[in-house]
XYZ file of C-alpha atoms in Angstrom:
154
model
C 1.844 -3.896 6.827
C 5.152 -5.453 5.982
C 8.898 -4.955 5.873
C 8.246 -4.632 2.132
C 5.477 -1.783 2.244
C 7.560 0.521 4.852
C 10.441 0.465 2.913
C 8.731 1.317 -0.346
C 7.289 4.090 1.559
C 10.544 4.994 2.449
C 11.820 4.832 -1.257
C 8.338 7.137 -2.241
C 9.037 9.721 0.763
C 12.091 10.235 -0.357
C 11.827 10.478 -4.049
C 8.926 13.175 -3.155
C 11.541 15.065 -0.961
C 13.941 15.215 -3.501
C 11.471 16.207 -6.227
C 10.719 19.362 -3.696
C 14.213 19.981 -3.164
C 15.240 20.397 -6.688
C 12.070 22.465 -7.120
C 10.756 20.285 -10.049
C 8.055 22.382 -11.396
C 7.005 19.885 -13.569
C 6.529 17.624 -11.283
C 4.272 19.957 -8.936
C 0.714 19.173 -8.120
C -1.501 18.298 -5.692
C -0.869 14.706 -5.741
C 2.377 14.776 -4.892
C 2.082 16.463 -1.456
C -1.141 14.170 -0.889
C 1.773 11.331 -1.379
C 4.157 13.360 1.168
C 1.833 13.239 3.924
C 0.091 10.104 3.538
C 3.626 8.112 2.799
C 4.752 9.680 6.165
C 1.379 8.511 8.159
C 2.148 4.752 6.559
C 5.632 4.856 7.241
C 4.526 5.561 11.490
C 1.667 3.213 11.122
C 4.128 0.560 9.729
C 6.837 0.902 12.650
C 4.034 1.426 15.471
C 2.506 -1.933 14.427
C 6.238 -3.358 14.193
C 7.384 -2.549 17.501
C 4.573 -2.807 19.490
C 3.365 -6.354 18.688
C 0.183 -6.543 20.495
C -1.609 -3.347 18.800
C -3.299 -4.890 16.122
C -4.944 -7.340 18.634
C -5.705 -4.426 20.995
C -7.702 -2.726 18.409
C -9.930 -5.424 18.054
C -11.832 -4.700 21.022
C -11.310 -0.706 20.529
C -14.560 0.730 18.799
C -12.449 4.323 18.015
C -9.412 2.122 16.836
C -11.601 -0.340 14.533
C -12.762 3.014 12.838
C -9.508 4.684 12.916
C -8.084 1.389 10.957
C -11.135 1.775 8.440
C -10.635 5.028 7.521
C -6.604 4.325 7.193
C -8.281 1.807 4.936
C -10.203 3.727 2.908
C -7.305 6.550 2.841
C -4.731 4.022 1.960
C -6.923 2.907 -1.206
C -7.153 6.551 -2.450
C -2.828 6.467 -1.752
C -2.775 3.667 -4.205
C -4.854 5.129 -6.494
C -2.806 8.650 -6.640
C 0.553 6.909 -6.464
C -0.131 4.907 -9.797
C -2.256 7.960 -11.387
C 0.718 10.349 -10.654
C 3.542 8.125 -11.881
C 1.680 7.949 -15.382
C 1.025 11.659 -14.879
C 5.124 12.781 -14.624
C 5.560 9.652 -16.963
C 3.841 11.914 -19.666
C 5.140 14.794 -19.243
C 8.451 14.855 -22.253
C 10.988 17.474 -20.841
C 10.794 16.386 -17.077
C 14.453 15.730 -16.458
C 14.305 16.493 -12.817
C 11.414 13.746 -12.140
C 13.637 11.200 -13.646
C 15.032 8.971 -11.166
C 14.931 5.187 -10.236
C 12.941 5.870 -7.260
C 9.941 6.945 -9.538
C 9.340 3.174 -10.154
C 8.635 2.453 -6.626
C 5.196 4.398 -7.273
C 4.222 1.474 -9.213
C 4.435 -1.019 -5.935
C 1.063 -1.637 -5.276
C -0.023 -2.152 -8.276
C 2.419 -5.168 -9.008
C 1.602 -6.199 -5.396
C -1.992 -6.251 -6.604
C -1.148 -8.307 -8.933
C 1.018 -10.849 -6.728
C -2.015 -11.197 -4.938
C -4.258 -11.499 -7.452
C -2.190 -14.349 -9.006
C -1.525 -15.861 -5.005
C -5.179 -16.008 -4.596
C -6.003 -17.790 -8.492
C -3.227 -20.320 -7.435
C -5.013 -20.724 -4.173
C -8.081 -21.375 -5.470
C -6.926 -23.575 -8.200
C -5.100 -25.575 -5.452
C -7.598 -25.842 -2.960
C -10.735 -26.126 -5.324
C -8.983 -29.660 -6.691
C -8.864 -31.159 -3.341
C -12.535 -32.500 -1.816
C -11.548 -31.462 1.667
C -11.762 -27.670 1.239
C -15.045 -27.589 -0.160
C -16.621 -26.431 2.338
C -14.358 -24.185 4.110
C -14.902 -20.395 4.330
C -12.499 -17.655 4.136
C -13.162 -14.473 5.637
C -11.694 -11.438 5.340
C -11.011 -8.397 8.010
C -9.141 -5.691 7.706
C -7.359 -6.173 11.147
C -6.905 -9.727 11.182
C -6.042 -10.143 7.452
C -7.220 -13.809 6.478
C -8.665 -16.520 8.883
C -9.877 -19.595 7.762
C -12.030 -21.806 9.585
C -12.916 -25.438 10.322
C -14.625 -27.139 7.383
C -18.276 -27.797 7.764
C -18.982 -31.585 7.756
């Protein structure tokens, strides 16, 4: 998780919290409190992995951690998922004055940060499937670990 993510989360919490406060009925639904709670669980996740350095590598070796960070994974796909379907759903709706705010947009962050790294990883491959030398290296990917690459095979 990055600087980037936690504040967005911020950005989300609080734009949810102020939709509450003004008691937007339009804006009421079940999605939005499943984007309360889970924004708050990402925003602790984010500054427990930020201050405490070495609990990532800790959970390596962890068997109830490991799962704990696949569910978060699996939880934090379904997050992205709602965020993006309940932007377009208060999007539609025409006489929603009280959802409109600048901090709506900031629903739409993973979905352009899909895309970065959609675009990263075409670039990458472009790059690196030009040059002989990375032919035969493999890239794995883990959820805790992000990406390693190894050795190439000679």
């Amino acid at each position: 998780m990055s600087l980037v993510s936690l504040v967005f989360n911020v950005i989300i919490l609080m734009y949810i919290l102020e939709l509450e406060k003004k008691k937007c009925a339009c804006s009421k639904h079940w999605m939005r409190d499943f984007i309360k709670y889970v924004s708050i669980i990402m925003i602790v996740l984010s500054l427990i992995i930020a201050f405490i350095p070495n609990f990532i590598k800790s959970c390596k070796t962890n068997v109830l951690c490991k799962s704990l960070f696949g569910l978060y994974g699996i939880i934090g796909l379904i997050y992205v998922i709602v965020l993006v379907v309940y932007y377009f759903h208060i999007q539609k709706k025409t006489n929603c004055e009280c959802s409109l705010n600048w901090k709506r947009h900031a629903l739409l962050y993973p979905l352009f940060g899909g895309i970065l790294v959609i675009v990263f990883l075409i670039i990458l491959i472009i790059i690196l499937g030009g040059n002989n030398s990375f032919k035969n290296t493999k890239v794995s990917f883990n959820i805790l670990s992000l990406i390693h690459i190894s050795e190439p095979t000679r």
